PDB file of C-alpha atoms and ligand atoms in Angstrom:
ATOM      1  CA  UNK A   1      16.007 -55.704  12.161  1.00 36.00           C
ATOM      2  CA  UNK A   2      18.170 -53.381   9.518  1.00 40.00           C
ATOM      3  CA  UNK A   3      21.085 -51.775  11.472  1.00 42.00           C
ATOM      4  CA  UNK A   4      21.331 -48.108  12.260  1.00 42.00           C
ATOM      5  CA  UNK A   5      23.918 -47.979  10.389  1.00 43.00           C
ATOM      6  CA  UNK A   6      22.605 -49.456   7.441  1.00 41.00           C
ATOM      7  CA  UNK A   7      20.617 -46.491   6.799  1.00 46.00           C
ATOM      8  CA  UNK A   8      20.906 -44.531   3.667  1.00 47.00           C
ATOM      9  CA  UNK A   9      20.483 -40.904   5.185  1.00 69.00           C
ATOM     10  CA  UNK A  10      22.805 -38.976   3.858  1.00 89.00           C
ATOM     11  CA  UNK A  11      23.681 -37.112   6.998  1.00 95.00           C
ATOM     12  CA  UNK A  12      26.070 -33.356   7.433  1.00 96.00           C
ATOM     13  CA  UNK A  13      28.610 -33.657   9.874  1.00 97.00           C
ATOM     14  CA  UNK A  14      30.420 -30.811  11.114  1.00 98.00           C
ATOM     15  CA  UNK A  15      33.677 -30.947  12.860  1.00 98.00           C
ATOM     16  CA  UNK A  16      35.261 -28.326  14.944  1.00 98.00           C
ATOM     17  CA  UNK A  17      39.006 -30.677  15.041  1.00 98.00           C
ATOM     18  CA  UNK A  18      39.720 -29.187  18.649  1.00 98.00           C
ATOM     19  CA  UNK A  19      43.033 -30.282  20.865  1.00 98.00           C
ATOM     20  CA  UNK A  20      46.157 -30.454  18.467  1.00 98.00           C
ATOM     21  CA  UNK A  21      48.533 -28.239  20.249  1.00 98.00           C
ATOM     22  CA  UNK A  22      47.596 -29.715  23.456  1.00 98.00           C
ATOM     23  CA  UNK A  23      48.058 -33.394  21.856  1.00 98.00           C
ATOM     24  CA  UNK A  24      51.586 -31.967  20.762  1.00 98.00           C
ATOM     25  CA  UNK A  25      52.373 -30.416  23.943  1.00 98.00           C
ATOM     26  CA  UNK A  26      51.169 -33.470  26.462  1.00 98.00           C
ATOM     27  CA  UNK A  27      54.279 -35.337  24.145  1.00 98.00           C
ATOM     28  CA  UNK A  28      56.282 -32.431  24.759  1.00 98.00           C
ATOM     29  CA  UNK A  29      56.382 -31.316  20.959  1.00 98.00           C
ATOM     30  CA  UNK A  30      55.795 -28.629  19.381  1.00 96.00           C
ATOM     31  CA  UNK A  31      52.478 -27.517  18.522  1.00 97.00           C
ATOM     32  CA  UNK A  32      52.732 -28.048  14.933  1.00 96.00           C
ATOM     33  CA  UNK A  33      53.237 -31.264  15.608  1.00 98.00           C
ATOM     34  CA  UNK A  34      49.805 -31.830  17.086  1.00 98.00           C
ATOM     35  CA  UNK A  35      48.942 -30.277  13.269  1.00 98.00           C
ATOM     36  CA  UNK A  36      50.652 -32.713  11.285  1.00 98.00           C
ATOM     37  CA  UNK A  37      49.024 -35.556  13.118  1.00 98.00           C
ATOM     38  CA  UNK A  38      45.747 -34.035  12.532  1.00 98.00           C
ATOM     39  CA  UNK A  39      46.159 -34.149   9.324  1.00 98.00           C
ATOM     40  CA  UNK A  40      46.539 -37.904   9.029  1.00 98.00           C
ATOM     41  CA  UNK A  41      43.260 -37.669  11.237  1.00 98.00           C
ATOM     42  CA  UNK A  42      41.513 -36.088   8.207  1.00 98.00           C
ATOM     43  CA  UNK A  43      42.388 -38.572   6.700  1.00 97.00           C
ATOM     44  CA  UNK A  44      40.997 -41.275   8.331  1.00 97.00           C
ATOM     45  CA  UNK A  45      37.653 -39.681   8.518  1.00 98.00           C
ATOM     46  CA  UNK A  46      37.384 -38.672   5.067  1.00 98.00           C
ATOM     47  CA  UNK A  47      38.086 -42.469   4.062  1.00 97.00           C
ATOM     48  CA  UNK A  48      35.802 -43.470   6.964  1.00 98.00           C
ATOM     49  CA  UNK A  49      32.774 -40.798   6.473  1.00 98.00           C
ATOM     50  CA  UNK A  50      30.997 -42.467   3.696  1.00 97.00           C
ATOM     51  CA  UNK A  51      30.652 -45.899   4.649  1.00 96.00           C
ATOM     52  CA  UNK A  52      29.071 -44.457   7.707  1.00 97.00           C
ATOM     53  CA  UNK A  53      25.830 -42.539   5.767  1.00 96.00           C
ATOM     54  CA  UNK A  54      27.795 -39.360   5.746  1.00 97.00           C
ATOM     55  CA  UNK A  55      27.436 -37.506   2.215  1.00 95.00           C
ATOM     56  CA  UNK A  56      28.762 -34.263   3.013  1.00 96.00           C
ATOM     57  CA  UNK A  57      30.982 -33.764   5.948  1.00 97.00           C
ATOM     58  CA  UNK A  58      32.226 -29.845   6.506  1.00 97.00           C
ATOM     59  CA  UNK A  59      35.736 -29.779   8.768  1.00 98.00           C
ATOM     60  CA  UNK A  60      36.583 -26.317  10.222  1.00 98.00           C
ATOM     61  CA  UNK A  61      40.530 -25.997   9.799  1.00 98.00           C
ATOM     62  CA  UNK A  62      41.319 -22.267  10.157  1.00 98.00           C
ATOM     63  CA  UNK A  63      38.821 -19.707  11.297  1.00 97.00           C
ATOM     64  CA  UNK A  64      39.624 -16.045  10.577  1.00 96.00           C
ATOM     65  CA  UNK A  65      40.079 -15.739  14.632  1.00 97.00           C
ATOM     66  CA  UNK A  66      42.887 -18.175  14.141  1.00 97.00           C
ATOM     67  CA  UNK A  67      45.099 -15.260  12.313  1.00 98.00           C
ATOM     68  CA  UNK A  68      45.843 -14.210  15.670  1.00 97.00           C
ATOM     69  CA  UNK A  69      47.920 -17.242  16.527  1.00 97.00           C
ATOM     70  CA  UNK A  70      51.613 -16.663  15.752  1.00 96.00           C
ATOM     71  CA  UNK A  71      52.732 -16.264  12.660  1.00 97.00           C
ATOM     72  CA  UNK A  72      55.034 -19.387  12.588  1.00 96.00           C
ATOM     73  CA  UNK A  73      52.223 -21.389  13.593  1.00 97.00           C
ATOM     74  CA  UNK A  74      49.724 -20.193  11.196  1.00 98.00           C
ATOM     75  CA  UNK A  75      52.459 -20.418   8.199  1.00 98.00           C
ATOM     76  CA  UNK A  76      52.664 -24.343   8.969  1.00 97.00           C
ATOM     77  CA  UNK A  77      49.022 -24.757   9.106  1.00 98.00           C
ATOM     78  CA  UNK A  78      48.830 -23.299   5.900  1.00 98.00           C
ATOM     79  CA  UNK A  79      51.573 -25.167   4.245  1.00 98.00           C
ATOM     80  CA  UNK A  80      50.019 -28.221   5.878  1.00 98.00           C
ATOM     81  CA  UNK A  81      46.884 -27.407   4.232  1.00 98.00           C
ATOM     82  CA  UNK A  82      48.287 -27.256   0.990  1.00 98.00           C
ATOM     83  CA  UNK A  83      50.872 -29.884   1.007  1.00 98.00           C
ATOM     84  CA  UNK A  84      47.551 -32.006   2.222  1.00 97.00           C
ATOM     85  CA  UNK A  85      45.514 -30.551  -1.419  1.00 97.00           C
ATOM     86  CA  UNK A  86      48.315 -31.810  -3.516  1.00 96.00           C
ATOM     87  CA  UNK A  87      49.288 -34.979  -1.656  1.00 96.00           C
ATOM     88  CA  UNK A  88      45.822 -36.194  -1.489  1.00 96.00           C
ATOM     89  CA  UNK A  89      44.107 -34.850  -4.764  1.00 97.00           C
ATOM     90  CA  UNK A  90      44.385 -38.277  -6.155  1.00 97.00           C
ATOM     91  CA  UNK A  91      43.202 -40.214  -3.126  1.00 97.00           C
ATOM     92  CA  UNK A  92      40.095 -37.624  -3.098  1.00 97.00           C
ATOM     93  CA  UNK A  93      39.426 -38.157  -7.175  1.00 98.00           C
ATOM     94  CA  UNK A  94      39.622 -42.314  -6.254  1.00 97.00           C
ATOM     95  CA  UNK A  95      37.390 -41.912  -3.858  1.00 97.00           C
ATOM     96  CA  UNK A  96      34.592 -40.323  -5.338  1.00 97.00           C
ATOM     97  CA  UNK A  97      34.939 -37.193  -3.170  1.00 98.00           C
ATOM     98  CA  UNK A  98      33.930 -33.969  -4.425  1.00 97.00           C
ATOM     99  CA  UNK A  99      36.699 -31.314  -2.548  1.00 97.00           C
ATOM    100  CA  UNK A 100      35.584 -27.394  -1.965  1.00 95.00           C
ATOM    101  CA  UNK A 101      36.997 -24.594   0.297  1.00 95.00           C
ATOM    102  CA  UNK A 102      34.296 -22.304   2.105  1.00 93.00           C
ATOM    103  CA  UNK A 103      35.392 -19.423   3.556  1.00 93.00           C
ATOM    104  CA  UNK A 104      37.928 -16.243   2.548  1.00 92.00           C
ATOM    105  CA  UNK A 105      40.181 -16.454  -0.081  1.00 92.00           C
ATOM    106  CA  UNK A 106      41.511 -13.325  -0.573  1.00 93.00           C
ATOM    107  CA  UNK A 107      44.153 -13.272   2.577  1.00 95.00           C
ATOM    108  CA  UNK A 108      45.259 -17.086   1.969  1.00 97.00           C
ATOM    109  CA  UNK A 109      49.187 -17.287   0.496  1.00 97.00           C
ATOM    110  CA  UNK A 110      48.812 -17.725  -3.401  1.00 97.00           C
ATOM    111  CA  UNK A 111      50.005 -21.009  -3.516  1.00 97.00           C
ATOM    112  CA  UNK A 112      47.394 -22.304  -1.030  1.00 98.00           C
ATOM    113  CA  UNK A 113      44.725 -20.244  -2.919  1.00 97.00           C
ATOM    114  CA  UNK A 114      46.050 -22.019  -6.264  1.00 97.00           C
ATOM    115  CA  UNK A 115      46.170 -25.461  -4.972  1.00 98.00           C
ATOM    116  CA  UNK A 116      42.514 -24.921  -3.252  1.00 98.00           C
ATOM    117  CA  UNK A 117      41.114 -24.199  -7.155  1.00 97.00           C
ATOM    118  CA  UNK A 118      43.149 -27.324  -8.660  1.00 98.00           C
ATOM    119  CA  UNK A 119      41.749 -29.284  -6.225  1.00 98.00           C
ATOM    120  CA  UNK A 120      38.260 -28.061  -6.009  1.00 97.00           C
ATOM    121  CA  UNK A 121      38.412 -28.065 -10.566  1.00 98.00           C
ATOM    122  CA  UNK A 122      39.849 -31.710 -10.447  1.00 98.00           C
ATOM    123  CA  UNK A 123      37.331 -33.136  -7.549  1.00 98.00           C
ATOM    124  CA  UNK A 124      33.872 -31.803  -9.271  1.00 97.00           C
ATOM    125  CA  UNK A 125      32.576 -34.908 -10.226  1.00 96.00           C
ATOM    126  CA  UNK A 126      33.027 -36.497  -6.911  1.00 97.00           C
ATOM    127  CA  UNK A 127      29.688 -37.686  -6.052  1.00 96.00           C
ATOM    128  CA  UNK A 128      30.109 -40.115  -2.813  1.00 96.00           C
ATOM    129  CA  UNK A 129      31.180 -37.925  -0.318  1.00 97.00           C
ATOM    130  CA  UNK A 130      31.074 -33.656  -0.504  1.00 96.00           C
ATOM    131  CA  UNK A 131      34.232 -32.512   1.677  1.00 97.00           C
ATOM    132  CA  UNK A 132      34.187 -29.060   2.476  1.00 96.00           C
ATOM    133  CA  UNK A 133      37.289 -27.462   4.512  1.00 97.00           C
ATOM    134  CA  UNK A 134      36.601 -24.208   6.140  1.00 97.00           C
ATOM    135  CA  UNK A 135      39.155 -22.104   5.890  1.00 97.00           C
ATOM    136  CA  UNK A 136      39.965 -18.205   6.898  1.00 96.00           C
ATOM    137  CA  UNK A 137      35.828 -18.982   7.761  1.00 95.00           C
ATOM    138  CA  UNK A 138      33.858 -17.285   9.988  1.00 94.00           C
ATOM    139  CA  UNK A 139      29.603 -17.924  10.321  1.00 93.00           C
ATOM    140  CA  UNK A 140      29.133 -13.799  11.054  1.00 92.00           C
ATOM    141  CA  UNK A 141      30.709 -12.977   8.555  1.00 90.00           C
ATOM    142  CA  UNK A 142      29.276 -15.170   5.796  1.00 87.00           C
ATOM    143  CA  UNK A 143      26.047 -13.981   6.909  1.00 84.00           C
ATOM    144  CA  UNK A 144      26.891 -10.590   7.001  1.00 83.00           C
ATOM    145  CA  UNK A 145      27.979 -11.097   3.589  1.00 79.00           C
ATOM    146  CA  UNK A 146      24.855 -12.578   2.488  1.00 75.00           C
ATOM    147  CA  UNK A 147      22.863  -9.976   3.929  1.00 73.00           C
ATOM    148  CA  UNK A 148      24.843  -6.941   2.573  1.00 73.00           C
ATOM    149  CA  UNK A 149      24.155  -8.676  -1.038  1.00 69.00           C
ATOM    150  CA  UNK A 150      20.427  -8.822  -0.758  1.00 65.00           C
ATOM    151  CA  UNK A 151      17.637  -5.966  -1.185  1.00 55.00           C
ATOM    152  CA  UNK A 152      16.673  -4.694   2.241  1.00 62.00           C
ATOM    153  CA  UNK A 153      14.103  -4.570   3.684  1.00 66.00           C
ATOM    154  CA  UNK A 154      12.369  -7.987   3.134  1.00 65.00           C
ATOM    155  CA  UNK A 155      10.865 -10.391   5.082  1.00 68.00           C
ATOM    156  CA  UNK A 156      12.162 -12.948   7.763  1.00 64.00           C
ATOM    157  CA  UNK A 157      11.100 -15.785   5.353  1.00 69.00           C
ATOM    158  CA  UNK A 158      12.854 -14.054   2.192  1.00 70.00           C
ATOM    159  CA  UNK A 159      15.866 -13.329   3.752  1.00 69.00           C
ATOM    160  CA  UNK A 160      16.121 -17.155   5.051  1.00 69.00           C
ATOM    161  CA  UNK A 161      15.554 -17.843   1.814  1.00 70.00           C
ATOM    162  CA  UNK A 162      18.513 -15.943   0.296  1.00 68.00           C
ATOM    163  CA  UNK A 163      21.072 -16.331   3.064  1.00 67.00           C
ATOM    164  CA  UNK A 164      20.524 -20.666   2.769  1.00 67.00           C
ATOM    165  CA  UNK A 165      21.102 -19.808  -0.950  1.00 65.00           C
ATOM    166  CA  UNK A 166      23.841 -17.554  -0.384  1.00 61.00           C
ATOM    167  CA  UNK A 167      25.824 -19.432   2.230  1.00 59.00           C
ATOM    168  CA  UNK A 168      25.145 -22.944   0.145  1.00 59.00           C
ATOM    169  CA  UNK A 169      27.819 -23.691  -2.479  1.00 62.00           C
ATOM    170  CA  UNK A 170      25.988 -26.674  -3.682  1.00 60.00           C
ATOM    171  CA  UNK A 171      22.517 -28.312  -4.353  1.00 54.00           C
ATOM    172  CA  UNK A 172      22.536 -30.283  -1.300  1.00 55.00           C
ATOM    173  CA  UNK A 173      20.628 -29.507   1.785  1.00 55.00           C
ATOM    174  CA  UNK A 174      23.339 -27.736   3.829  1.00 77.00           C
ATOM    175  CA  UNK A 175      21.897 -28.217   7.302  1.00 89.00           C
ATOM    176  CA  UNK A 176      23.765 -29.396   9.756  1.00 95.00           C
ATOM    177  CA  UNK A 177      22.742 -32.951  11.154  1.00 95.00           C
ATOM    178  CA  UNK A 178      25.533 -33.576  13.814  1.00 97.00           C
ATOM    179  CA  UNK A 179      28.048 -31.026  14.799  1.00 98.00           C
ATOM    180  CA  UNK A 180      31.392 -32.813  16.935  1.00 98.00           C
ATOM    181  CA  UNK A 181      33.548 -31.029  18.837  1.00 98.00           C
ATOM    182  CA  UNK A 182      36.809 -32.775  19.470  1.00 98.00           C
ATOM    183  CA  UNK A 183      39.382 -31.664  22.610  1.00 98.00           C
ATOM    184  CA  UNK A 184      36.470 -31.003  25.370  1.00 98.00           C
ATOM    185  CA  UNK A 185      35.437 -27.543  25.088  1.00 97.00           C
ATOM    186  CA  UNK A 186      32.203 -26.735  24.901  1.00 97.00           C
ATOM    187  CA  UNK A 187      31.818 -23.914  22.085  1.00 97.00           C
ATOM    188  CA  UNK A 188      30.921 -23.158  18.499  1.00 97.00           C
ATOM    189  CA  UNK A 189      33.324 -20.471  17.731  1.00 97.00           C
ATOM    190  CA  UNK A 190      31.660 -19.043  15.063  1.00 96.00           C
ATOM    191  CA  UNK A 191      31.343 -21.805  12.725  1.00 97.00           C
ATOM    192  CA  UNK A 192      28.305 -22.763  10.591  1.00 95.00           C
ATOM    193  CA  UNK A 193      26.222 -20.942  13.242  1.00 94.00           C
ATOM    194  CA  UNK A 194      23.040 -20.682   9.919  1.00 90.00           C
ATOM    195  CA  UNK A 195      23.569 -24.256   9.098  1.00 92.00           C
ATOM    196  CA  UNK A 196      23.621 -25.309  12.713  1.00 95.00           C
ATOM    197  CA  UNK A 197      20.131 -23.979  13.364  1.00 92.00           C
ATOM    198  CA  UNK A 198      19.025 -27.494  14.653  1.00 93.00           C
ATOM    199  CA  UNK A 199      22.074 -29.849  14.692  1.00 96.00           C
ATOM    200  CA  UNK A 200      22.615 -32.236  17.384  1.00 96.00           C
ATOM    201  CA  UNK A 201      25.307 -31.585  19.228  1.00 98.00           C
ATOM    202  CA  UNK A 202      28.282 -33.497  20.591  1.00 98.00           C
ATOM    203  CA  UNK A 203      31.551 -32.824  22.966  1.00 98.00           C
ATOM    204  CA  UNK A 204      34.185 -35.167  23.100  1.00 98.00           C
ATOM    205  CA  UNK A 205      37.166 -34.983  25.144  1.00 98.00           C
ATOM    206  CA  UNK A 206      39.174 -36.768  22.526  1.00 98.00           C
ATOM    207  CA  UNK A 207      41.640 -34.828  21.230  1.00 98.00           C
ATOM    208  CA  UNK A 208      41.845 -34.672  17.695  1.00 98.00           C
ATOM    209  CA  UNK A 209      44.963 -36.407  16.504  1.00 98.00           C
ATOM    210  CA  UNK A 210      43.101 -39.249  18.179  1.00 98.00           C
ATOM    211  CA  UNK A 211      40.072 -39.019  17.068  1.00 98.00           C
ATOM    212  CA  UNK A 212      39.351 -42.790  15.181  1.00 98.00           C
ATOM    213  CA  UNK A 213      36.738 -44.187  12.375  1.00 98.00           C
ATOM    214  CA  UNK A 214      35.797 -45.716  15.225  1.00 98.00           C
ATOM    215  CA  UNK A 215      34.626 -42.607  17.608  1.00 98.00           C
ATOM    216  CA  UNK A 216      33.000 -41.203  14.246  1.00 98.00           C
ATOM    217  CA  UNK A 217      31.161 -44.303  13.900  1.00 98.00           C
ATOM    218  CA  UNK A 218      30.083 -43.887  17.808  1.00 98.00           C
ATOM    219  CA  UNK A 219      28.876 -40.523  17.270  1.00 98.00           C
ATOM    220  CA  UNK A 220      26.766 -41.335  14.126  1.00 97.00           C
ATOM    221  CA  UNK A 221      24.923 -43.936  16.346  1.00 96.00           C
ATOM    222  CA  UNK A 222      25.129 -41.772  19.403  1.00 95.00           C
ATOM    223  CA  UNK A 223      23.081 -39.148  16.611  1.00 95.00           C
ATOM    224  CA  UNK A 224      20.957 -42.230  15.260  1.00 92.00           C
ATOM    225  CA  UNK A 225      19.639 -42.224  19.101  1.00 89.00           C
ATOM    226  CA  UNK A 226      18.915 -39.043  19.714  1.00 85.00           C
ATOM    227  CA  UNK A 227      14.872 -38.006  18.177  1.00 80.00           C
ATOM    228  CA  UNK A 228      14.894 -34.658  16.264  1.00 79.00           C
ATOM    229  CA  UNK A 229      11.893 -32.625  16.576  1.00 72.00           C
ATOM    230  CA  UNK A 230      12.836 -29.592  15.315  1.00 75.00           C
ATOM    231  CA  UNK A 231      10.661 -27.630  17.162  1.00 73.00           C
ATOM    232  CA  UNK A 232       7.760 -29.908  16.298  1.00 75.00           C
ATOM    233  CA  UNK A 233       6.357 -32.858  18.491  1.00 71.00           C
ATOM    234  CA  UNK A 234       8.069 -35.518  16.686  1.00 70.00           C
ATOM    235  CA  UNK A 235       4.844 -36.487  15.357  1.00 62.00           C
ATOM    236  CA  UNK A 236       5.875 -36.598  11.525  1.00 58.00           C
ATOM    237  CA  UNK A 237       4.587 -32.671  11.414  1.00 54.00           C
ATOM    238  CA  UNK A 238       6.407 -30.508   8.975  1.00 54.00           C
ATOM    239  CA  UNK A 239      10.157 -29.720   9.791  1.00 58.00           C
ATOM    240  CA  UNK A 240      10.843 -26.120   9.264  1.00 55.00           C
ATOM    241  CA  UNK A 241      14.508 -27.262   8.059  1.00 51.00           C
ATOM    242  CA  UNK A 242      16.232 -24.564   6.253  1.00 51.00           C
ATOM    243  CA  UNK A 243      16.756 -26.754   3.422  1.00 44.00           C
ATOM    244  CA  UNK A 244      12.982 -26.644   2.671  1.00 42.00           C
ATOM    245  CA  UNK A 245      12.889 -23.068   2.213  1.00 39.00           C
ATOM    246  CA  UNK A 246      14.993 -23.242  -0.951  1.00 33.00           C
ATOM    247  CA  UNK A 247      12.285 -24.742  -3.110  1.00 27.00           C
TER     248      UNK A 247
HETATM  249  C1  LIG B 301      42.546 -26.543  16.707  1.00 76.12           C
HETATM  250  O1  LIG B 301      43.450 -27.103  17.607  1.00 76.12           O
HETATM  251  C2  LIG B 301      42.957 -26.900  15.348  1.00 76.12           C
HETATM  252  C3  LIG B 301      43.271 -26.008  14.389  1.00 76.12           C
HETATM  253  C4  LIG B 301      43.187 -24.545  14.572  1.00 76.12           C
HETATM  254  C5  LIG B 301      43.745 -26.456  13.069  1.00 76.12           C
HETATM  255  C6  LIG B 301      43.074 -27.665  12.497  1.00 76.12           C
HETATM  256  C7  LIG B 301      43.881 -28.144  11.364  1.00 76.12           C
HETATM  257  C8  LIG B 301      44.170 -29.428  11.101  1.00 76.12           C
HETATM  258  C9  LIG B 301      43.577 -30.557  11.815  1.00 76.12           C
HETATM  259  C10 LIG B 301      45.141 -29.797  10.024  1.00 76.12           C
HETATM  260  C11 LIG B 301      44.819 -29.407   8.629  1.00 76.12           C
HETATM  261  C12 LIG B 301      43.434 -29.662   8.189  1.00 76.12           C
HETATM  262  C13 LIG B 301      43.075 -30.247   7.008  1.00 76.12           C
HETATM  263  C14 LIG B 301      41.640 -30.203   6.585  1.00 76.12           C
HETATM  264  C15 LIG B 301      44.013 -30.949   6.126  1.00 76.12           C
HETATM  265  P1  LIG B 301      44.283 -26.131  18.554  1.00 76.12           P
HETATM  266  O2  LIG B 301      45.568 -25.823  17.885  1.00 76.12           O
HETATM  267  O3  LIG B 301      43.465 -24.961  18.925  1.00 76.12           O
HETATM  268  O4  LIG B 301      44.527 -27.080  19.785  1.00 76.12           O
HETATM  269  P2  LIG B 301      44.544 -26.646  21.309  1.00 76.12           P
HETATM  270  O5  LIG B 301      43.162 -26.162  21.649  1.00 76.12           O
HETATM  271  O6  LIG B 301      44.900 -27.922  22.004  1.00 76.12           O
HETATM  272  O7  LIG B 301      45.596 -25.582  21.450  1.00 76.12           O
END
């Protein structure tokens, strides 16, 4: 019998890397400690996403809520987000991985916003794994966008239409398969709430900095388990996945 695992399905995972500053703080660190250990936990998955069937894997790293931390803490997560562009730009290029930023650019510190567009210019013909990093993201607001750029009034099918090709920055399907949520809350905050339309969701009370290949693997096969309908009977009727309603 072929694995689970062995199947080629190119899945979408979505993380929401939950729990660093309590990680940090449980150690009695600070909390940009918990940060720099999440990083190395971005790596791990990146190496470990595509040997699990994952072709596009989107990792939510600063929503434009997160401004309101303090500003120490959000200057270290953005230097840790660019010292992690130009440290790993070669690992990314040897590893077939195609990088790009979604989100805000236009409130990021210049050097961050420079190293995003070497990256994302150097990575382009990545073709194993697409890894998108949201960043300064929020889902209302990139549908807002995509709704103040279209004619209105048109209808519902139209405008699902435009905002899938709006909110895509890519020819791949963009629909969610599995959304994880590290660190044990149970939320979306505002992230991918289009592309999440049917996604299978999944809480985990492991906090991120210790979050393993190994509990990614589990949650692909925890997803492999789990029978999608989307809205149908599971019967092999037509799936009204957003990604359809491009063509
Ligand atoms: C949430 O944990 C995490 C963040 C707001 C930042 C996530 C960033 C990284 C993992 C590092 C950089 C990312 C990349 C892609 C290189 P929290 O601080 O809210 O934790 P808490 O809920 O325990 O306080």
């Amino acid at each position: 019998m072929q694995s689970t695992l062995d199947r080629k399905d190119h899945l979408h995972i979505a993380i929401i890397m939950d729990g660093n500053g309590r990680w940090a703080a449980r150690r009695g660190l600070p909390r940009t400690f918990g940060h720099r250990a999440g990083v190395e936990t971005v790596r791990r998955i990146v190496e470990a996403a595509p040997g699990l069937g994952i072709s596009k894997l989107t990792l939510f790293a600063f929503s434009s809520d997160n401004w309101r931390r303090p500003a120490a803490e959000v200057a270290a997560l953005m230097g840790l987000l660019q010292t992690y562009l130009q440290a790993e730009l070669q690992r990314l290029i040897d590893g077939d991985t195609r990088l790009t930023v979604i989100g805000r650019r236009d409130r990021l510190p210049e050097g961050l916003a420079q190293a995003i567009a070497r990256a994302e210019q150097a990575t382009t013909r990545g073709a194993r794994l697409r890894l998108r990093i949201a960043l300064d993201y929020s889902a209302r607001t990139a549908i807002a966008h995509a709704a103040i750029c279209m004619a209105l009034p048109i209808s519902i099918d139209r405008f699902a239409r435009l905002v899938t090709q709006a909110t895509d920055d890519d020819d791949s399907p963009q629909e969610v398969d599995l959304l994880i949520r590290t660190g044990g809350e149970k939320r979306l905050s505002d992230f991918l709430l289009w592309e999440c339309a049917y996604a299978e969701l999944l809480f985990t009370d492991r906090m991120w900095p210790d979050f393993s290949a190994d509990d990614l693997r589990a949650a692909v096969s925890e997803f492999r388990r789990r029978e999608r309908r989307f809205g149908g009977l599971g019967d092999g009727s037509p799936q009204p996945q957003i990604a359809n309603m491009t063509a």
